Short mmCIF file of C-alpha atoms and ligand atoms in Angstrom, two decimals:
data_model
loop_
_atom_site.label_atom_id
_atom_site.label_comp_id
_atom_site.label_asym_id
_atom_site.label_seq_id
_atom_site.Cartn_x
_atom_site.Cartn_y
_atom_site.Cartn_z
CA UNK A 1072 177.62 170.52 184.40
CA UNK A 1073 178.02 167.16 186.09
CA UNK A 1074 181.02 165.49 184.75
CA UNK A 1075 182.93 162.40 186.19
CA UNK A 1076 185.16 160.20 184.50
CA UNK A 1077 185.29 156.94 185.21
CA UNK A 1078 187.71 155.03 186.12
CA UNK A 1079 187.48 152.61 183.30
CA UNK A 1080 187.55 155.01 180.54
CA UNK A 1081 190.23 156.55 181.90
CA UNK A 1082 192.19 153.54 181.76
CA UNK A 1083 191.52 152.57 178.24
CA UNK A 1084 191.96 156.53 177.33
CA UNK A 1085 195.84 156.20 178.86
CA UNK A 1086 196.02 152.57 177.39
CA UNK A 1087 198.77 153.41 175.69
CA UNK A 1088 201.13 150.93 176.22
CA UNK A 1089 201.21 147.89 174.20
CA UNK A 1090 201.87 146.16 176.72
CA UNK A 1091 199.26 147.06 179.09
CA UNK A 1092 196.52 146.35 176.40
CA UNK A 1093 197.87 143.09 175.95
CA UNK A 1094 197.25 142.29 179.56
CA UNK A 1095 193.87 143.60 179.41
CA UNK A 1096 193.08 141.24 176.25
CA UNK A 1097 194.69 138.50 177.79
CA UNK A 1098 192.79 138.87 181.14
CA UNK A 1099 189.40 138.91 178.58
CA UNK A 1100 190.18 135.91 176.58
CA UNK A 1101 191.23 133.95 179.77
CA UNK A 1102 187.73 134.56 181.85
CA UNK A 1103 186.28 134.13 178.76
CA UNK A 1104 187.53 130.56 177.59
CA UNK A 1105 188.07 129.26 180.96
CA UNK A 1106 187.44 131.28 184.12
CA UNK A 1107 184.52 133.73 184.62
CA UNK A 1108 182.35 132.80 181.47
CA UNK A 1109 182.85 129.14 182.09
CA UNK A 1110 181.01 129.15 185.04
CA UNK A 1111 178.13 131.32 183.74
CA UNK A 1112 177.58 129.27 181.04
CA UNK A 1113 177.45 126.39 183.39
CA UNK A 1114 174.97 128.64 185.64
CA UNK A 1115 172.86 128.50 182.19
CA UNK A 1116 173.35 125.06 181.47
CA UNK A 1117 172.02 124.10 184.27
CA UNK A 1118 169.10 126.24 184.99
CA UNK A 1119 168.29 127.27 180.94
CA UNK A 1120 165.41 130.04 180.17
CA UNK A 1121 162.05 128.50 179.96
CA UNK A 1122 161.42 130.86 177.09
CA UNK A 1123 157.99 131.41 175.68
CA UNK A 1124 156.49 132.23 171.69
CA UNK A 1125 157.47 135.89 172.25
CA UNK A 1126 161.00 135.64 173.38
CA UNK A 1127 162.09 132.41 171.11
CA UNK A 1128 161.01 134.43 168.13
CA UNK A 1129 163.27 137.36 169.34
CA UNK A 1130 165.74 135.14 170.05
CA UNK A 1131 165.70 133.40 167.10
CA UNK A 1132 166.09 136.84 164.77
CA UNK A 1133 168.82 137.98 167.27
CA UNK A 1134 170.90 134.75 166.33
CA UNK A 1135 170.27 135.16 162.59
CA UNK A 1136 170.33 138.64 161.86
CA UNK A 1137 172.32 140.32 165.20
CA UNK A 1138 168.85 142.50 165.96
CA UNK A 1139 165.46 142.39 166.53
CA UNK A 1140 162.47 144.91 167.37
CA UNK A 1141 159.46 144.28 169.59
CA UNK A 1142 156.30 146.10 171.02
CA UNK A 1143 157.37 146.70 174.74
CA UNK A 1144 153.63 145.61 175.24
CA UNK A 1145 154.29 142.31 173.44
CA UNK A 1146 157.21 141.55 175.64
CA UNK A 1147 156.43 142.40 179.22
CA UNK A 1148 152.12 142.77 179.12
CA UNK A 1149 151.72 144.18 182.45
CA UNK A 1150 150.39 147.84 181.62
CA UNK A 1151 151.89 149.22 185.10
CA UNK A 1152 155.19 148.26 184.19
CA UNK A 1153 155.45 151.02 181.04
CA UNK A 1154 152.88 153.43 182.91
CA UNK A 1155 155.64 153.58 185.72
CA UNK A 1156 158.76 153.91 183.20
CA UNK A 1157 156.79 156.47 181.13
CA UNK A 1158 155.79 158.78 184.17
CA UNK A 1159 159.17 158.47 184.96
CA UNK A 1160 160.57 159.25 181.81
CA UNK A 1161 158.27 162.22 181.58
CA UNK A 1162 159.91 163.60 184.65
CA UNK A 1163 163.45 163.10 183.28
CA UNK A 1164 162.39 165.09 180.19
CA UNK A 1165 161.03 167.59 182.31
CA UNK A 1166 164.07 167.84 184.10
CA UNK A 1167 166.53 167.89 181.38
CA UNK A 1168 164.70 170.12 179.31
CA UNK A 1169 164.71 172.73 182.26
CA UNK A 1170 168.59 172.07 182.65
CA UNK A 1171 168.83 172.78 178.47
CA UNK A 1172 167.08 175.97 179.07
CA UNK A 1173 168.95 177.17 181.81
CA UNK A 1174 172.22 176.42 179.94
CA UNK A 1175 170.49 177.80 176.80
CA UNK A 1176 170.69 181.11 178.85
CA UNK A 1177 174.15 180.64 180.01
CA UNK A 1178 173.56 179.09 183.56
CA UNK A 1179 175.13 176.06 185.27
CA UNK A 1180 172.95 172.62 185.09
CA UNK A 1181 173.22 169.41 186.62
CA UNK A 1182 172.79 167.58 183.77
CA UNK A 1183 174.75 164.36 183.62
CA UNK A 1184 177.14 163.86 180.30
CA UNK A 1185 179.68 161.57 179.82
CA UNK A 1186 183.10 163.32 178.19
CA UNK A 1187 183.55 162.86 174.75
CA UNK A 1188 179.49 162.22 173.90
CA UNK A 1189 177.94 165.39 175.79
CA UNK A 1190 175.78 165.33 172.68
CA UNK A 1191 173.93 163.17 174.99
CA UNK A 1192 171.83 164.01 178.15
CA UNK A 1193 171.75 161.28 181.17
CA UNK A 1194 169.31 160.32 183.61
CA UNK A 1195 171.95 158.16 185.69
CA UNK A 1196 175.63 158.62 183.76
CA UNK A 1197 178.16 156.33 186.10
CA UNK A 1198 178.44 155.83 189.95
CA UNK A 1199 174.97 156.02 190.65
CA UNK A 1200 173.69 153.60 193.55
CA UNK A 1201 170.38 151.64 192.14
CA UNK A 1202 168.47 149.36 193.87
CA UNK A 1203 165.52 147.21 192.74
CA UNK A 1204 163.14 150.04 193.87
CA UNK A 1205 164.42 152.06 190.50
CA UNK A 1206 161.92 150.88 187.78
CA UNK A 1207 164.66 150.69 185.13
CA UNK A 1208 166.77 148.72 187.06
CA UNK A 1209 163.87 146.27 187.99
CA UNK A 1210 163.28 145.87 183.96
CA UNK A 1211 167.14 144.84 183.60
CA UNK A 1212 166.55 142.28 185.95
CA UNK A 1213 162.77 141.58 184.59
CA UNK A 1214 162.60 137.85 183.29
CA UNK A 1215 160.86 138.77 180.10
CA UNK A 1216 164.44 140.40 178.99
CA UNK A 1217 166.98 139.01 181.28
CA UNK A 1218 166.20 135.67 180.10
CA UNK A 1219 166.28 136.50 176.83
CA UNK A 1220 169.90 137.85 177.78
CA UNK A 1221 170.66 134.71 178.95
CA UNK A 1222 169.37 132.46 176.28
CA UNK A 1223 171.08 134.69 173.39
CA UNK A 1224 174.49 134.84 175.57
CA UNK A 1225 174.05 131.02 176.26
CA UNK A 1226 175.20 132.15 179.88
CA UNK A 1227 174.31 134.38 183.56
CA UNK A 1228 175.03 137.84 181.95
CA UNK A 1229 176.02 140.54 183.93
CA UNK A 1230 173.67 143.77 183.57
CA UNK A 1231 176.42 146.09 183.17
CA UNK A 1232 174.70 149.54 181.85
CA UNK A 1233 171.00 150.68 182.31
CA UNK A 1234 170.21 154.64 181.62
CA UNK A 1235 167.96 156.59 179.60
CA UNK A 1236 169.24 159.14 177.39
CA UNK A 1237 167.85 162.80 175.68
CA UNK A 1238 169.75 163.69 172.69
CA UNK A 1239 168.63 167.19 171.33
CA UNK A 1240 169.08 167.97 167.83
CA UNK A 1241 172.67 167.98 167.01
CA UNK A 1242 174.56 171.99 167.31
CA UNK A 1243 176.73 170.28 164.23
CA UNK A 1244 176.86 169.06 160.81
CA UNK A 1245 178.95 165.92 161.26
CA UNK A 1246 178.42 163.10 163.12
CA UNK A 1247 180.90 162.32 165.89
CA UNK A 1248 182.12 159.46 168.30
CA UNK A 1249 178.84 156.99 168.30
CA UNK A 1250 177.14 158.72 165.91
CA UNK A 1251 179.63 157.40 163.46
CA UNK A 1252 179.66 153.52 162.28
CA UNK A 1253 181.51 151.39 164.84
CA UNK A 1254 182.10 148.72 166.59
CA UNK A 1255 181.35 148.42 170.48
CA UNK A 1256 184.95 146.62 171.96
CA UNK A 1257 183.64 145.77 175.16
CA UNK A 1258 182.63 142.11 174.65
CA UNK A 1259 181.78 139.70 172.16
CA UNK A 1260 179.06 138.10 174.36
CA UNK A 1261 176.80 141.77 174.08
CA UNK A 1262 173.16 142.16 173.82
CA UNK A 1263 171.59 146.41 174.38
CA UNK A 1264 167.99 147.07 174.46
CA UNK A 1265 167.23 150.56 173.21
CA UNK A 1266 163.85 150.99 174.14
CA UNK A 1267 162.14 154.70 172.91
CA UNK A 1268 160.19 157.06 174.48
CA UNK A 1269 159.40 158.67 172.01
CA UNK A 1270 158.40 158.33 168.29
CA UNK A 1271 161.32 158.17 166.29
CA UNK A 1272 161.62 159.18 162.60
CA UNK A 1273 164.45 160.10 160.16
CA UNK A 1274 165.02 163.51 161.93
CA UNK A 1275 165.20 162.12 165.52
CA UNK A 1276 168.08 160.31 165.58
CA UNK A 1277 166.98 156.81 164.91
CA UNK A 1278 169.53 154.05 165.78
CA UNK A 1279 171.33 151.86 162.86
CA UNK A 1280 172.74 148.81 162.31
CA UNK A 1281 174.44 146.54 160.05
CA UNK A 1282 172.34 142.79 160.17
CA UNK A 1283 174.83 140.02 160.65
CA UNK A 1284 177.63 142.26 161.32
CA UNK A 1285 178.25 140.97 165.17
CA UNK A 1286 180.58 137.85 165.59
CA UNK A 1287 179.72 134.55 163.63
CA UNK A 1288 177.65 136.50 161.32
CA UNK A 1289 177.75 136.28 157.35
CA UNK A 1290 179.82 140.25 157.75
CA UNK A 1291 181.75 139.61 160.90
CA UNK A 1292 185.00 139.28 158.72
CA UNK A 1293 184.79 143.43 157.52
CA UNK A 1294 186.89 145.24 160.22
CA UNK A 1295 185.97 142.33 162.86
CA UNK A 1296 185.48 142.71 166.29
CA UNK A 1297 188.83 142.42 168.72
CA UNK A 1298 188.68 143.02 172.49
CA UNK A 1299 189.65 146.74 172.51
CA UNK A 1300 189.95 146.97 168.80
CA UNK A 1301 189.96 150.25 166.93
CA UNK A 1302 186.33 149.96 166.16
CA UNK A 1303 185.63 153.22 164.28
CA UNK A 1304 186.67 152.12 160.48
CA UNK A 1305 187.55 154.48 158.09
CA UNK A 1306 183.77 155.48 157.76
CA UNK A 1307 183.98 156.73 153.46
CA UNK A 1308 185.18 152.61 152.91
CA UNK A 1309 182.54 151.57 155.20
CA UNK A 1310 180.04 152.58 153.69
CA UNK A 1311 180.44 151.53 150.43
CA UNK A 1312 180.97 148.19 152.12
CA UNK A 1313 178.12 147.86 154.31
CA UNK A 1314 175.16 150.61 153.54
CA UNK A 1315 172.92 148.95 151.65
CA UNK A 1316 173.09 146.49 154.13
CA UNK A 1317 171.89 148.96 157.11
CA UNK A 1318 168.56 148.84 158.89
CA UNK A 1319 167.02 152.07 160.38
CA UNK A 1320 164.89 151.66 163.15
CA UNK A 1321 162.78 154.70 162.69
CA UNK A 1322 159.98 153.46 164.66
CA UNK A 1323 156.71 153.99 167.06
CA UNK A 1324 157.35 155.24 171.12
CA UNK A 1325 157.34 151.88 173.02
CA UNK A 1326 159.68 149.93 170.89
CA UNK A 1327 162.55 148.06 172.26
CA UNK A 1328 165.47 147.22 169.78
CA UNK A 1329 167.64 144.52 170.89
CA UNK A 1330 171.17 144.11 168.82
CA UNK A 1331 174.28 142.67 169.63
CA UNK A 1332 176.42 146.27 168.89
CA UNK A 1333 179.30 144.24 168.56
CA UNK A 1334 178.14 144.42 165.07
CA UNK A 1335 178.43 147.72 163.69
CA UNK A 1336 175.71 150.30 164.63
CA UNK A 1337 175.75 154.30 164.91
CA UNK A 1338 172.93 156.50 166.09
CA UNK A 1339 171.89 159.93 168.05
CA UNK A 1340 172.67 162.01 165.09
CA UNK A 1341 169.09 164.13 165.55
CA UNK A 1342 168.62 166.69 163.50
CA UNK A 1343 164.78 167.50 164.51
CA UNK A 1344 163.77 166.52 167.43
CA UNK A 1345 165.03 165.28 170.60
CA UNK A 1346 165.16 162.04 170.96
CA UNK A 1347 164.58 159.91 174.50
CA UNK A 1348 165.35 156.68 175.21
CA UNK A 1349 165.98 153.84 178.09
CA UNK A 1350 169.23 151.49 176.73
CA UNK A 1351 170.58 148.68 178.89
CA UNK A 1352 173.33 146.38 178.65
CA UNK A 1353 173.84 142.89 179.19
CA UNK A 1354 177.08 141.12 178.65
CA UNK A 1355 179.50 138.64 179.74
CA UNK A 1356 181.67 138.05 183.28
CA UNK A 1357 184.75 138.00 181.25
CA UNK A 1358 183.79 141.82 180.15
CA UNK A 1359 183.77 142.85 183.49
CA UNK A 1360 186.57 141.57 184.01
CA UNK A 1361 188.63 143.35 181.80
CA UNK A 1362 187.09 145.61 179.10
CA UNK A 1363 183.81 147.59 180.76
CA UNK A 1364 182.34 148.50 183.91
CA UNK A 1365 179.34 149.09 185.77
CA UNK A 1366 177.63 152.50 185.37
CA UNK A 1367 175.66 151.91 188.60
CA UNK A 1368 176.26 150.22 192.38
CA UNK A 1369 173.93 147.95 192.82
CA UNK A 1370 172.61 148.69 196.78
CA UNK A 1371 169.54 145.90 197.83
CA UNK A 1372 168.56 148.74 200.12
CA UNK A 1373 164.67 146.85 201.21
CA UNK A 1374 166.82 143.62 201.28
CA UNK A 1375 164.50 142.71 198.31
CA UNK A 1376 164.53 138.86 197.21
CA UNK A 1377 165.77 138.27 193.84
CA UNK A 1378 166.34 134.96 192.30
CA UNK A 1379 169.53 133.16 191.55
CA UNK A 1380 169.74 134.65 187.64
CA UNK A 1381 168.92 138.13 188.95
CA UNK A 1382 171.44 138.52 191.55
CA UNK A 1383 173.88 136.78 189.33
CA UNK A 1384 172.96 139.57 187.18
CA UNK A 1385 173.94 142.56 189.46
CA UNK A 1386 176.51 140.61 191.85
O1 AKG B 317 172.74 156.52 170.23
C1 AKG B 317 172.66 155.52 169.51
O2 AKG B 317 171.66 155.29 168.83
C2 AKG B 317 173.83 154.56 169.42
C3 AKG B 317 174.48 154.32 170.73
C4 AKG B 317 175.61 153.39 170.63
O3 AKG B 317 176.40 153.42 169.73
C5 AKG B 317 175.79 152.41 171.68
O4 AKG B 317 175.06 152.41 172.68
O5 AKG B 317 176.68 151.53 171.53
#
């Protein structure tokens, strides 16, 4: 089993000093008030998306509510995009679910897992050099969602994470680590895609979240977001607090969810059927900075041409 730790988890796992977290939330708040994120929001000011019906209308929900769900075919037309992501999902499922079987009869896999949520399966994990000849990193970069990043962040994001995941029905009764409510505490300025590859329903997992629970909504105040906060509430009080409030996107293969998961989300809990999905992340300079990093090396390998937004987005 492929395991690496990286190196960014492994400093927030030994953050154990006050006094080195403070440092790391200092370094945040000062590229994001007046260094790093200054400039990308002046990048954006001065070149703003030219957005059209599709993407305001996301947009728009994303600012009131934290989320919003779309037809991949309403947001990016082209039909050889998805038929080049879905053969190319097929082939990780293929893949994975040879590596599952193998395991299943006590052999070694390369499957890629990340420590701490090897509930989860991954095409890519971290360290993995991607360049724009990799179809999911060419939709991080695609306009149709990167300048819907952009408009929503009101600055250049950063594409920090893009992977596609296979959860298979959970070995145990309780949820654990991100299948639990929470909080993600690696920016403020945060917008994931979770885009399925399969159909989703009650038993595969389906992703959650809490409308107007990110920063500046309505229910930002309950347990609120803090750069490296403890973001995993006690989950009994939760509840009670926030369930009726929760949307569950139990929904059709070739949906994309877009949420700001600074608000509080869970997910992957699948208790029927695996579950595959692509998720990306886009977020703010200041994040990368201090609180996250990069999953993937960016290598222009065909010296592709990418415009000014674009490279911003994987410099
Ligand atoms: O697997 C899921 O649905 C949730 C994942 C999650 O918590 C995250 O990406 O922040």
């Amino acid at each position: 089993m492929h395991r690496k730790r990286t190196k960014f988890a492994a400093r927030v796992h030994r953050v154990a000093s006050g006094l080195e977290r403070r440092g790391i939330v200092a370094t945040y708040e000062l590229h994001d008030r007046l260094l790093a994120n200054r400039v990308s929001r002046k990048r954006y000011a001065q070149e703003p998306s030219a957005l059209d019906a599709t993407q305001r209308d996301i947009l728009e929900r994303l600012r009131t509510e934290g989320y919003a769900t779309v037809p991949f075919s309403k947001l990016v037309p082209d039909p050889a995009v998805w038929k080049e992501l879905e053969a190319d999902a097929q082939r990780f499922v293929a893949e994975t679910e040879r590596g599952l079987a193998e395991e299943g009869e006590g052999g070694e896999s390369a499957l890629r897992r990340r420590p701490g949520k090897e509930f989860v399966v991954r095409k890519y994990a971290y360290g993995v050099q991607l360049g724009p000849e990799d179809p999911w990193l060419r939709l991080g970069i695609n306009p149709r969602l990167l300048e819907l990043a952009n408009a929503y962040l009101e600055m250049w994001s950063k594409l920090e994470y893009v992977d596609m995941w296979y959860t298979p029905p959970a070995d145990e009764e309780e949820r654990r680590s991100s299948q639990r409510w929470h909080r993600d505490f690696n920016d403020r300025h945060l917008l994931k895609a979770f885009i399925y590859l399969v159909d989703v329903d009650e038993h595969t997992g389906p992703f959650e979240y809490v409308p107007r629970s990110a920063p500046g909504g309505e229910l930002d105040g309950l347990w609120p977001w803090r750069p490296l906060g403890d973001n995993y509430p006690p989950q009994d009080e939760l509840v009670s607090r926030i369930e009726e409030h929760a949307v569950t996107f139990t929904a059709p293969k070739g949906t994309i969810i877009f949420c700001n998961t600074a608000g509080f989300h869970r997910g992957g809990f699948s208790t029927g059927k695996p579950r595959v999905l692509a998720t990306f992340t886009w977020d703010s300079p200041a994040s990368l900075k201090a609180l996250s990093e990069r999953n993937y090396l960016f290598e222009n390998r065909n010296g592709a041409t990418l415009d000014g937004a674009a490279r911003y987005a994987l410099s």
